[in-house]
Short mmCIF file of C-alpha atoms in Angstrom, two decimals:
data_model
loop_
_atom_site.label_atom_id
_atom_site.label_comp_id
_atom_site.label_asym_id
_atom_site.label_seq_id
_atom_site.Cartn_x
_atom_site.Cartn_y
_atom_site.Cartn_z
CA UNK A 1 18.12 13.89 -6.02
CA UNK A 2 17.00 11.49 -9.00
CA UNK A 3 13.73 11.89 -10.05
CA UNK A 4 12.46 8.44 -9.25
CA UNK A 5 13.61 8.57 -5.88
CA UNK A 6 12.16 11.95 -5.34
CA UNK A 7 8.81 11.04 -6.59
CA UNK A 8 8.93 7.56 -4.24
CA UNK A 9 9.89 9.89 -1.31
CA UNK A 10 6.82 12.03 -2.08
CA UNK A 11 4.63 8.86 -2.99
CA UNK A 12 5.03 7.41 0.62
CA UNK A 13 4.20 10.78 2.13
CA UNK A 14 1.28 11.87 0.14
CA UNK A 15 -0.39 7.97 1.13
CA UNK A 16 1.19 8.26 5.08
CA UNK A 17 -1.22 11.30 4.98
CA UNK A 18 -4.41 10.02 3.42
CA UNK A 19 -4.20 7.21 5.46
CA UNK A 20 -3.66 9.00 9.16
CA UNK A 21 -6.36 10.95 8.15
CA UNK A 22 -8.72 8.20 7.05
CA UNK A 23 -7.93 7.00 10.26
CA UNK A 24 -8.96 9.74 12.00
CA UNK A 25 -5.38 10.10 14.02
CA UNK A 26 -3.88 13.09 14.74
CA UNK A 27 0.03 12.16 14.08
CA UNK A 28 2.27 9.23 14.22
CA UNK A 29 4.14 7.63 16.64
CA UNK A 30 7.44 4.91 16.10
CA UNK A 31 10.51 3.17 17.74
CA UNK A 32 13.87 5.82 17.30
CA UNK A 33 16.46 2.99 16.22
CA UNK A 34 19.94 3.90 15.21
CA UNK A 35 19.02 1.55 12.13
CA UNK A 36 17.99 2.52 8.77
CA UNK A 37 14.48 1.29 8.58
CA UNK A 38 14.02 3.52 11.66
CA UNK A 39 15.92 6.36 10.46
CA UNK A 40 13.92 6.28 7.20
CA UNK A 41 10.43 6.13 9.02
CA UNK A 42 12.02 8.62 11.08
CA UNK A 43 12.26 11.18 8.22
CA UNK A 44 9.38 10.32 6.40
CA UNK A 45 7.34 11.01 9.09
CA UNK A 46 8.91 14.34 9.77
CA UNK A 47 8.52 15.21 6.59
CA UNK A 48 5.08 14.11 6.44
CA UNK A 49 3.52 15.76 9.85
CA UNK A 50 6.95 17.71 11.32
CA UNK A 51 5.76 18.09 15.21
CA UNK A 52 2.92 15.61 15.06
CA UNK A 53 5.63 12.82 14.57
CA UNK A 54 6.91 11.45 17.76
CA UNK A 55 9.88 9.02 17.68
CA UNK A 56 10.35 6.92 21.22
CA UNK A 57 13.81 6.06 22.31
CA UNK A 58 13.16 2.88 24.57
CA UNK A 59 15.75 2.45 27.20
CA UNK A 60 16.76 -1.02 28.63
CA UNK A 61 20.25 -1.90 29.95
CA UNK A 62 21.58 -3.93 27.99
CA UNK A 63 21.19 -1.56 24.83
CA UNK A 64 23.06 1.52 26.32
CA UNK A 65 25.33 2.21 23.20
CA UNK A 66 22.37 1.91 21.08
CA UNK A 67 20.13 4.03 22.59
CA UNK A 68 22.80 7.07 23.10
CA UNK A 69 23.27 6.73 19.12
CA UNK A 70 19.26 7.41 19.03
CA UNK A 71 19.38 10.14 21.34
CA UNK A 72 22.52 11.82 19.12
CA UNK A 73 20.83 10.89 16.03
CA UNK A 74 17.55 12.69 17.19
CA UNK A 75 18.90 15.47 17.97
CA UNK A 76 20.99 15.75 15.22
CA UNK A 77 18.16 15.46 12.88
CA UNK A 78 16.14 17.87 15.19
CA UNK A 79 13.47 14.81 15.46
CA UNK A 80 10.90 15.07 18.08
CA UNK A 81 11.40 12.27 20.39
CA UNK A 82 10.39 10.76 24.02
CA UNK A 83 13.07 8.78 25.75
CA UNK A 84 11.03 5.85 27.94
CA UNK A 85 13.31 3.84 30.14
CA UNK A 86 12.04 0.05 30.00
CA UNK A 87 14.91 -1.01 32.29
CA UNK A 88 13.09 -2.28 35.16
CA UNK A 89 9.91 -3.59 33.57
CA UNK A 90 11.94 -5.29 30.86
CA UNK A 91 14.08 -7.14 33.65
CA UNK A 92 10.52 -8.30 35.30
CA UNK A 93 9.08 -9.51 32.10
CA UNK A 94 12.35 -12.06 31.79
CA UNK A 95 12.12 -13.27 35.32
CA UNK A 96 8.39 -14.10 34.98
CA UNK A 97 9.24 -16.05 31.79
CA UNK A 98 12.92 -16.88 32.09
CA UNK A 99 12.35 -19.38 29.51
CA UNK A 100 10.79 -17.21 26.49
CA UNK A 101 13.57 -15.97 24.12
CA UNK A 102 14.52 -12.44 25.17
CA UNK A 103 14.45 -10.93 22.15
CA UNK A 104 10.94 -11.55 21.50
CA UNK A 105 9.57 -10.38 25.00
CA UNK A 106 10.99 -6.81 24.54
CA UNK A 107 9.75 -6.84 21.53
CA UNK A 108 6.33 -7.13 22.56
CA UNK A 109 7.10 -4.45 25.96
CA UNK A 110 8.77 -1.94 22.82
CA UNK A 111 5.16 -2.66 20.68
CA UNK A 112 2.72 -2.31 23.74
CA UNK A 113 4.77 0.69 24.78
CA UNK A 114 3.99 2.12 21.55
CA UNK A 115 0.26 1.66 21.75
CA UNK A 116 -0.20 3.01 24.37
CA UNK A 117 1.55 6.29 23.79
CA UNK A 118 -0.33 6.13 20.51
CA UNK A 119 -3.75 6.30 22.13
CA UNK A 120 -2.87 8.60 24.87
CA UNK A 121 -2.03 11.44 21.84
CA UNK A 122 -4.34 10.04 19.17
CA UNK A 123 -1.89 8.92 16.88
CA UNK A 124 -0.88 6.02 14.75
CA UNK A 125 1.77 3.64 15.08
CA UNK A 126 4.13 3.12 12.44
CA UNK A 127 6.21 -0.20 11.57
CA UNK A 128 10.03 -0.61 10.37
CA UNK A 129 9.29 -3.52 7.82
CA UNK A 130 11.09 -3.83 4.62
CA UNK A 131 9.88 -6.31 1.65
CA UNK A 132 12.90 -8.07 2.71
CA UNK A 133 11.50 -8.50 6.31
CA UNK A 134 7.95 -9.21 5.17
CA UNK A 135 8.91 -11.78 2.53
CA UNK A 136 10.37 -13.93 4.91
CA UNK A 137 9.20 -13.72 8.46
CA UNK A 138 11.80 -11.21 9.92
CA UNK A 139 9.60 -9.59 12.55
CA UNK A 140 8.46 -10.68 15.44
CA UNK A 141 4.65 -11.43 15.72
CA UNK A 142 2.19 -9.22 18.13
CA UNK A 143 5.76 -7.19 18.41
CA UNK A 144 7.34 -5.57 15.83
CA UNK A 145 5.47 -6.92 13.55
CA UNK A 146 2.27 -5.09 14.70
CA UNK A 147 1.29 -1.73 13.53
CA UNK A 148 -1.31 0.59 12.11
CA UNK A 149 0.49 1.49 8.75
CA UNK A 150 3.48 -0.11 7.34
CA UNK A 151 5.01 3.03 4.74
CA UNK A 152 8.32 0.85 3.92
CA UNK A 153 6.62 -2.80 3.20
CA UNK A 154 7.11 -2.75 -0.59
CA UNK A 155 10.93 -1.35 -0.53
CA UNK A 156 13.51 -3.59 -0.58
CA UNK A 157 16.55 -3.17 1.95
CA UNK A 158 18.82 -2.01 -1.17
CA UNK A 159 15.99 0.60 -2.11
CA UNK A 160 15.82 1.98 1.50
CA UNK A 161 19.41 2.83 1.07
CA UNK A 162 19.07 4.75 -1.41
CA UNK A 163 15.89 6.36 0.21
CA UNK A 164 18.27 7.38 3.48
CA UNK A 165 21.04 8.37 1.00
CA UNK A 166 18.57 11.58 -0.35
CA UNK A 167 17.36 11.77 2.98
CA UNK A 168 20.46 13.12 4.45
CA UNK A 169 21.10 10.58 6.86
CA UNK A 170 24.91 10.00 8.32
CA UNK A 171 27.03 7.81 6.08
CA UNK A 172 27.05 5.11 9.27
CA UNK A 173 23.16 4.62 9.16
CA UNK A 174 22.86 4.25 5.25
CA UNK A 175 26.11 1.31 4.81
CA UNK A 176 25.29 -0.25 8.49
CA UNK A 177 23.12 -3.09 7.58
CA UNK A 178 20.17 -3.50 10.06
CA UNK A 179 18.97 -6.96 11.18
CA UNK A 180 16.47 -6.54 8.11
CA UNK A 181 19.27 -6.42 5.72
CA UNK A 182 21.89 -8.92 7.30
CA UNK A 183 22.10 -12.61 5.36
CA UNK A 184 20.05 -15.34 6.37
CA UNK A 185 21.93 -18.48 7.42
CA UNK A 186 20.15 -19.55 4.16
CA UNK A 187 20.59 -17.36 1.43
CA UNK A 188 22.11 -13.82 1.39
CA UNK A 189 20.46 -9.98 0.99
CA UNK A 190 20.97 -10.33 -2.42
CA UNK A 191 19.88 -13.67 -3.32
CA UNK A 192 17.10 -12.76 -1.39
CA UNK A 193 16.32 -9.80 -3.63
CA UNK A 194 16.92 -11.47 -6.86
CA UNK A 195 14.56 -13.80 -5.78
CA UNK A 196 11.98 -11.03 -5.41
CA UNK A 197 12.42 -9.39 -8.19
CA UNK A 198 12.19 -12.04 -10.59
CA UNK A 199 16.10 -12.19 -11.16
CA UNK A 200 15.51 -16.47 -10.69
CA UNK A 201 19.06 -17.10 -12.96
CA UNK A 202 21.61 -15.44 -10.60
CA UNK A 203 19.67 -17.67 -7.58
CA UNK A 204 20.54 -21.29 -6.95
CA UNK A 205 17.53 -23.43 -7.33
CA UNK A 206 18.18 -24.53 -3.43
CA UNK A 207 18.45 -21.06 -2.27
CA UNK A 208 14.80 -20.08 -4.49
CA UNK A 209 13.43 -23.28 -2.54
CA UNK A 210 14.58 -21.91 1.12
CA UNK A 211 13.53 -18.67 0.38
CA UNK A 212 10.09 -20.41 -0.31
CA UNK A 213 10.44 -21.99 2.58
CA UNK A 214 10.82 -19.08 4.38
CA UNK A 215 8.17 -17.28 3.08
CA UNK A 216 5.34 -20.06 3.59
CA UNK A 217 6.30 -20.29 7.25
CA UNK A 218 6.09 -16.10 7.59
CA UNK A 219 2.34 -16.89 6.84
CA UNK A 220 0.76 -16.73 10.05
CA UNK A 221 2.91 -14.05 11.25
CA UNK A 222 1.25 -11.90 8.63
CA UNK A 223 -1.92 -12.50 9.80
CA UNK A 224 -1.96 -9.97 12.10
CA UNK A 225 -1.17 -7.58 10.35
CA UNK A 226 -3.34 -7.84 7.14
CA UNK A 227 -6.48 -8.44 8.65
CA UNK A 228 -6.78 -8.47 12.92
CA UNK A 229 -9.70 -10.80 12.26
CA UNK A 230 -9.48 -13.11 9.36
CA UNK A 231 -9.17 -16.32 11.78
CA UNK A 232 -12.26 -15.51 13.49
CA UNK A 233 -14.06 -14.44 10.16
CA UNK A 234 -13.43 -17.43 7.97
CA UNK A 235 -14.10 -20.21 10.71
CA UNK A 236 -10.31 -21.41 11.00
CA UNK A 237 -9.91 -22.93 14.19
CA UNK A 238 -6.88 -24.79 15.47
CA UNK A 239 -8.98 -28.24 14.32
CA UNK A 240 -9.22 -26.80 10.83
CA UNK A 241 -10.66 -28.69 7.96
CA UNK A 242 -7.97 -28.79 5.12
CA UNK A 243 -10.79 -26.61 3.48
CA UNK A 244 -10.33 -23.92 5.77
CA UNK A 245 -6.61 -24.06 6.14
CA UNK A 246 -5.96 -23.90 2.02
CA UNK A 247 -8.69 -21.27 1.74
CA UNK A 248 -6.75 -19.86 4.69
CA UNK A 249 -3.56 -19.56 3.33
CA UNK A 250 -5.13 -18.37 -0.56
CA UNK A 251 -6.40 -15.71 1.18
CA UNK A 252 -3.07 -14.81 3.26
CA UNK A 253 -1.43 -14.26 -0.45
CA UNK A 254 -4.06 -12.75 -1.73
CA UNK A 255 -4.42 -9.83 1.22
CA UNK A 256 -0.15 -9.75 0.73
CA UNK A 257 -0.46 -8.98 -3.01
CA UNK A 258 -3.35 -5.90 -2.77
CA UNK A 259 -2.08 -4.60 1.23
CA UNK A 260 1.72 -3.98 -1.42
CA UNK A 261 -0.43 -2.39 -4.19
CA UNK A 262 -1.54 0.04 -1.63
CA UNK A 263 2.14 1.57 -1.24
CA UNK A 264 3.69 0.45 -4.57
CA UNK A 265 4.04 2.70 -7.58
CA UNK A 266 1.44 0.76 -9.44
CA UNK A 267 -1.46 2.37 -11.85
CA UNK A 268 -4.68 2.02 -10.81
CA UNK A 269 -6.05 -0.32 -13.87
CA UNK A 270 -3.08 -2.36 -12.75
CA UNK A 271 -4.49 -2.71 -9.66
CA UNK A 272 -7.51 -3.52 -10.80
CA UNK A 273 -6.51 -6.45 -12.63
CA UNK A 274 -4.09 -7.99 -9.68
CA UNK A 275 -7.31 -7.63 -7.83
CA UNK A 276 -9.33 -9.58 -10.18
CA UNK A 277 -6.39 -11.97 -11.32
CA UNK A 278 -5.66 -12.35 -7.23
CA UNK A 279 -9.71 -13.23 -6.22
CA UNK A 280 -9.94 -15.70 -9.01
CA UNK A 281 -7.73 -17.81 -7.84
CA UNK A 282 -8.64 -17.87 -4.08
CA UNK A 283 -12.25 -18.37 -5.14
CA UNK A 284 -11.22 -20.87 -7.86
CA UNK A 285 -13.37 -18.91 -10.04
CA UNK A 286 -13.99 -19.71 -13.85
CA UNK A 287 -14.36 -15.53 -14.24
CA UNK A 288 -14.24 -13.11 -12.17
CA UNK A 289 -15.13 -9.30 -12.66
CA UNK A 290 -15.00 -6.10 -10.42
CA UNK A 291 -17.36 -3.64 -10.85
CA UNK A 292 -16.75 0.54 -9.67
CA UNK A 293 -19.48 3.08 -9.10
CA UNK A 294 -19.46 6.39 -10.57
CA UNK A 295 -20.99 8.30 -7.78
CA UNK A 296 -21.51 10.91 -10.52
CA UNK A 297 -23.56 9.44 -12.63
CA UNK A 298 -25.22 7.18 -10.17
CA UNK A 299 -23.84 3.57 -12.39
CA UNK A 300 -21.60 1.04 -12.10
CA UNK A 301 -18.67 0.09 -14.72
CA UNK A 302 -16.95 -2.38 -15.65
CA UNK A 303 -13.24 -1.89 -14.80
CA UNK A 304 -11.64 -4.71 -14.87
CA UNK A 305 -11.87 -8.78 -15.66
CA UNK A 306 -9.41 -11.75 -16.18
CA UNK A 307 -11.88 -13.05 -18.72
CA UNK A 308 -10.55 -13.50 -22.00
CA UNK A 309 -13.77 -13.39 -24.10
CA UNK A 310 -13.83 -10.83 -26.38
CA UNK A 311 -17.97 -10.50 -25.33
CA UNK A 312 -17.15 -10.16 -21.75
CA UNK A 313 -14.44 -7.62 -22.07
CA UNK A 314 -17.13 -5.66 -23.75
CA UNK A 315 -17.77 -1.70 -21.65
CA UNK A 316 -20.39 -2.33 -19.99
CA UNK A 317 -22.53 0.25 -17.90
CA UNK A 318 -25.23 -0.86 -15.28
CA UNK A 319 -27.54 1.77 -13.23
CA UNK A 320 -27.49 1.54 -9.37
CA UNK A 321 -30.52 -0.97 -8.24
CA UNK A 322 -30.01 -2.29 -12.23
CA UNK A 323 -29.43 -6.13 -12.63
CA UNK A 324 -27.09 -8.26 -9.74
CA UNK A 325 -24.33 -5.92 -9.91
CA UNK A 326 -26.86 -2.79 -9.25
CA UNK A 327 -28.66 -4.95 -7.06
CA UNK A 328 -25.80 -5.30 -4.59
CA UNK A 329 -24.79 -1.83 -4.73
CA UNK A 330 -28.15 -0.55 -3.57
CA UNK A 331 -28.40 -3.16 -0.85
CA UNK A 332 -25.35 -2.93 0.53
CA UNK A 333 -24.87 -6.87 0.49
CA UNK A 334 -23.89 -10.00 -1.30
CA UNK A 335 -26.14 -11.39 -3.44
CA UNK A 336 -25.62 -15.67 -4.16
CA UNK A 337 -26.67 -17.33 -7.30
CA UNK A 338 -27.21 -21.02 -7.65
CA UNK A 339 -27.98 -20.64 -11.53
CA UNK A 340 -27.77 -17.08 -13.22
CA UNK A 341 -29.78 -18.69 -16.22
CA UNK A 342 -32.78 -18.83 -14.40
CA UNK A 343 -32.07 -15.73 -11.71
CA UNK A 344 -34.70 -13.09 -11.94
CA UNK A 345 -32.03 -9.96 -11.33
CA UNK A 346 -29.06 -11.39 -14.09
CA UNK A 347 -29.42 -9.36 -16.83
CA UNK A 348 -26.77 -10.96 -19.67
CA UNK A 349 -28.57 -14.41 -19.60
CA UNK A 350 -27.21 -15.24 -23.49
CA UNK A 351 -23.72 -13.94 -22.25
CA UNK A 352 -23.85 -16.30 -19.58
CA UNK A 353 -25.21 -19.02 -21.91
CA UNK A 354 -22.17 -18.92 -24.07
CA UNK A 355 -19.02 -18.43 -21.96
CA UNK A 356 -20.63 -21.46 -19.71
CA UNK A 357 -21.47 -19.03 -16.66
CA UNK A 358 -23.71 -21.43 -13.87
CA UNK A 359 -23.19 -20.31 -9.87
CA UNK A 360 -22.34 -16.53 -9.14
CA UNK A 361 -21.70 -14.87 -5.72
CA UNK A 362 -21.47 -10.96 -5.93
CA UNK A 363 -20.20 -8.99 -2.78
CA UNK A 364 -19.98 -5.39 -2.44
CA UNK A 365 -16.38 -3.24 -1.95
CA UNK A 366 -16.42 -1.21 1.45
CA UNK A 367 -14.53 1.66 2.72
CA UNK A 368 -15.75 2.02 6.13
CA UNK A 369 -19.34 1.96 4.96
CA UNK A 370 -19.55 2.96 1.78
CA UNK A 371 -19.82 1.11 -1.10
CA UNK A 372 -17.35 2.18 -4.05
CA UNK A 373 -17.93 -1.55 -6.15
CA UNK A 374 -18.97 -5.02 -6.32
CA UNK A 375 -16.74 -8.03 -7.42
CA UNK A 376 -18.23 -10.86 -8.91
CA UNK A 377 -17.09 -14.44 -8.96
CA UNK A 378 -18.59 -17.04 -11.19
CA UNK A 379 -18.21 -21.03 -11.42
CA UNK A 380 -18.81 -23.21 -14.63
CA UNK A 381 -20.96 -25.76 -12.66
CA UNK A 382 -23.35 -25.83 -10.23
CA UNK A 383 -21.94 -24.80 -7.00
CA UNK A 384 -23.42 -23.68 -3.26
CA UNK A 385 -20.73 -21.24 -2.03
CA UNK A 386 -20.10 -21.57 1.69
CA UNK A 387 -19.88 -19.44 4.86
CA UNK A 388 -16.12 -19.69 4.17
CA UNK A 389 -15.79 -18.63 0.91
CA UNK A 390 -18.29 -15.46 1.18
CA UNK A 391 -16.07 -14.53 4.06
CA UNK A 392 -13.03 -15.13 1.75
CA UNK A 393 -14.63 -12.82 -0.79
CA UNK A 394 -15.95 -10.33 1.84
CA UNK A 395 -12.25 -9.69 3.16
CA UNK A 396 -9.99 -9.60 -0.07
CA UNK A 397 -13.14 -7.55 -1.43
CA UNK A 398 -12.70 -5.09 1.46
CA UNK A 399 -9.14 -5.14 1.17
CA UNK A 400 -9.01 -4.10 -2.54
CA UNK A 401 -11.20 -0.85 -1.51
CA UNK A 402 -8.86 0.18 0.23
CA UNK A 403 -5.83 0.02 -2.05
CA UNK A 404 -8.26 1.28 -4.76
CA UNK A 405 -9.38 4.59 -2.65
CA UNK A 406 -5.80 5.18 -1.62
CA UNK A 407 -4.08 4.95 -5.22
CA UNK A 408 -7.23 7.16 -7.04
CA UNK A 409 -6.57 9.74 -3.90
CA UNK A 410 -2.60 9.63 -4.92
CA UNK A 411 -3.71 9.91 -8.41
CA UNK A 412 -5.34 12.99 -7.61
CA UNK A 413 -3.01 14.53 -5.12
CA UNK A 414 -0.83 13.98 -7.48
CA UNK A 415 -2.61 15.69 -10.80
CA UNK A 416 -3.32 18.55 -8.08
CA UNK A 417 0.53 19.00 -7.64
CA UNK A 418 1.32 19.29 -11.21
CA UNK A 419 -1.03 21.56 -11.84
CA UNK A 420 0.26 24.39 -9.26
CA UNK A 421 3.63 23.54 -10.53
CA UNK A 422 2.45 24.01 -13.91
CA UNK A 423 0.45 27.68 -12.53
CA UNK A 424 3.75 28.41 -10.82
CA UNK A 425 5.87 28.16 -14.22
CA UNK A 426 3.46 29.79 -16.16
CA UNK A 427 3.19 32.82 -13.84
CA UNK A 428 7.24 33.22 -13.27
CA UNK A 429 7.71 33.18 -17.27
CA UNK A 430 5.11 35.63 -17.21
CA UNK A 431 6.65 38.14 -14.96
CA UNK A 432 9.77 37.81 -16.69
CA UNK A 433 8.52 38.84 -19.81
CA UNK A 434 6.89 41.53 -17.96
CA UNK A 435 10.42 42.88 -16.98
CA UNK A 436 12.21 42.79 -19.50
CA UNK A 437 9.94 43.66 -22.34
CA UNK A 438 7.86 46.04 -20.16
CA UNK A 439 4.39 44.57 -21.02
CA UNK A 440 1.25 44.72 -19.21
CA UNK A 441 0.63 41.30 -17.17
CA UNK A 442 -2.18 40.66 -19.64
CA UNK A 443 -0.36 40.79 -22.59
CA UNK A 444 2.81 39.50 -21.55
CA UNK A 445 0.03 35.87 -20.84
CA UNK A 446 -1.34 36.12 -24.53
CA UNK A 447 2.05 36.17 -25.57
CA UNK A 448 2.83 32.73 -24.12
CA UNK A 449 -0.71 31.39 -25.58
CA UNK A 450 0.17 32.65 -28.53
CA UNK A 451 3.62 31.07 -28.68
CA UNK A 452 2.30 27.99 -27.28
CA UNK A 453 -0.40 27.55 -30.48
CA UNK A 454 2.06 28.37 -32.45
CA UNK A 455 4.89 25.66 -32.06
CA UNK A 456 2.39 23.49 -31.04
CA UNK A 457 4.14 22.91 -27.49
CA UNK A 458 2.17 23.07 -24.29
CA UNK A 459 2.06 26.88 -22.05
CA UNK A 460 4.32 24.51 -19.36
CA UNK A 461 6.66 23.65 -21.90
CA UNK A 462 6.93 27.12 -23.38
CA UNK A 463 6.57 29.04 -19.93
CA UNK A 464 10.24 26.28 -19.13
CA UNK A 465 11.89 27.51 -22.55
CA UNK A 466 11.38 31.26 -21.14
CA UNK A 467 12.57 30.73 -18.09
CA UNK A 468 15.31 28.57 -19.36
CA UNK A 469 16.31 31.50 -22.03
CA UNK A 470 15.96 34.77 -19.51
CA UNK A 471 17.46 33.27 -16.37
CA UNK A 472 19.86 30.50 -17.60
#
């Protein structure tokens, strides 16, 4: 298997875990499809949690050749699985509403189905979507478009291929396109993906404005899934101002961009800056700043800014309870300025002064209840921030904890890993040395220190040329 793909495969894993335990679930639960977002899931999950992953076969009759491909496929792949037969429910669902489109009603009975297994074992349901479905709408909404955790989001349809491919799934699941990966009537899979992935030459101009189309009319699909709330929180009603609706929609992008961070291969200081690049432009800020603690030290830092004043960009360090930042870290709660010239708690007043700094609304960054940073958002005039926009702020803020608590956990899973690896080299270079020079297990160790000081090459890399040498 390539090392990329390896590493992805173990990337999804590592965050499926954190995040079913940071919800507190005790496995995962999903739809058994013969299709390859299924499959995939499918895999993952038993990869992830082995008999704490349930996969539920849903019966109904007019899908009888694809639900005895799940059930082989299942037990081919020695899945654990729960075969619920829908049949007669699903047939009462159409005659109540003969005039709903079919598709989408089982959907929903498939997604409520789910749920409710999920809660009678504890567990977490997982979604099927690709990039490719998310981009553009191809999900159904409040069916299978609604889950707890989305692992395949960020991958794009040709990506997931190659995920099922080192996965060891049949030939017929990997090359059979699923309804994810068929063409629109609009573009095609690939124009689609060229699209996303910046390719714009090899994509008509046409095409790039139908796949925009697309993609602004997925909008309020998404909203349940980013954030079950964010109607009710900003004040969007179905009379919305044109205030509400743009902030609305600013914030819709912005949730999309950080909820793909969470999952995608990104550093965390790149992250950091999509955050900050993401919230200035839903707050049509002037600056804007985020703020981590070091629970350590007890002090905030400055981690990240789209500010491009050499000043501003400046480390900065600021104790808890210290200035506005400090301020809103002890209080658990935002803070509003009118003018941080004449605000008792802003600290960098001649800053301020120069860069043209006026109005400032600081909100803290929860996970759960915790506090691990503040954002700040500044204007260049005067300005009373609304209801609206501290909700704005208050959600992406919120958002961004999470994706920043779930990449510095993979960050350390990950240093964890390579460090028993490295352990595990180390020792098996040792023993061989050991054998076949007959040394003591102490000595045969201060020979690899002393071989690693002396060509300058790390004990991993030396402990590698052993092994390579004695057992190749």
């Amino acid at each position: 298997m390539p090392i990329e793909t390896k590493l992805q495969i173990e990337r999804i894993a590592s965050w499926l875990s954190q995040s079913v335990d940071y919800m507190e679930a005790q496995g995962v639960v999903f739809e058994l499809r013969p299709e390859i977002n299924s499959m995939v899931l499918a895999r993952l999950a038993q990869k992830t949690f082995g008999e704490k992953s349930l996969g539920l076969i849903l019966l109904t009759r007019h899908a009888s050749e694809r639900n005895e491909a799940a059930l082989l496929l299942a037990k081919r792949l020695q899945l654990r699985y729960q075969v619920i037969d829908l049949g007669r429910p699903a047939e009462e669902l159409v005659n109540i509403f003969p005039d709903a489109p079919q598709g989408q009603l089982l959907s929903r009975l498939n997604m409520a189905v789910l749920y409710q297994s999920a809660a009678a074992a504890g567990y977490a349901v997982l979604g099927t979507l690709t990039r490719n479905d998310w981009e553009i709408g191809n999900f159904t909404k409040y069916g299978d478009g609604a889950a707890d955790l989305f692992p395949i989001v960020h991958l794009l349809a040709s990506e997931l291929q190659v995920i099922a491919k080192h996965l060891d799934l049949p030939d017929f699941i990997v090359q059979k396109p699923s309804a994810a990966t068929q063409p629109s009537q609009h573009f095609t899979t690939r124009q689609l993906e060229d699209y996303l992935t910046g390719e714009l030459a090899r994509v008509p101009r046409d095409v790039q404005t139908k796949i925009q189309q697309a993609q602004q009319e997925a909008l309020h699909k998404k909203l349940p899934i980013l954030h079950q709330s964010l109607l009710e929180g900003l004040g969007v009603k179905e009379t919305a101002t044109e205030e509400m609706q743009e902030a609305y929609d600013k914030s819709i992008e912005a949730l999309t961009l950080i909820s793909k961070a969470i999952t995608s291969d990104q550093y965390l200081e790149d992250i950091l800056r999509l955050i900050v690049m993401v919230t200035a432009e839903v707050m049509n800020s002037s600056v804007c700043s985020l703020w981590l603690l070091d629970e350590k030290e007890a002090v905030m830092r400055l981690r990240a800014t789209q500010s491009i004043d050499s000043e501003y960009l400046k480390d900065r360090v600021l104790r808890v309870g210290e200035g506005v930042v400090g301020k809103v870290v002890a209080e658990n709660r935002p803070y509003v300025i009118t003018n941080v010239l004449t605000d008792p708690y802003y600290k960098e007043k001649d800053l301020a002064k120069r860069m043209g700094l006026v109005s400032m609304l600081s909100v803290p960054m929860r996970v759960k209840e915790r506090v691990i940073g503040v954002i700040n958002c500044y204007t260049s005039h005067p300005h009373a921030f609304s209801d609206l926009q501290m909700n704005v702020l208050t959600t992406v803020a919120n958002q961004a904890a999470v994706a920043i608590e779930k990449t510095e956990l993979m960050v350390q899973t990950k240093v964890i890993q390579e460090e028993l690896e490295r352990r595990k080299l180390i020792e098996r270079a040792k023993d061989l040395l050991m054998k076949r020079f007959q040394l003591p297990g102490e000595e045969a160790y201060r020979w690899l220190q002393k071989r690693s000081m002396n060509t300058r090459k790390s004990m991993r890399e030396v402990a590698e040329a052993v092994i390579l040498t004695m057992e190749g």
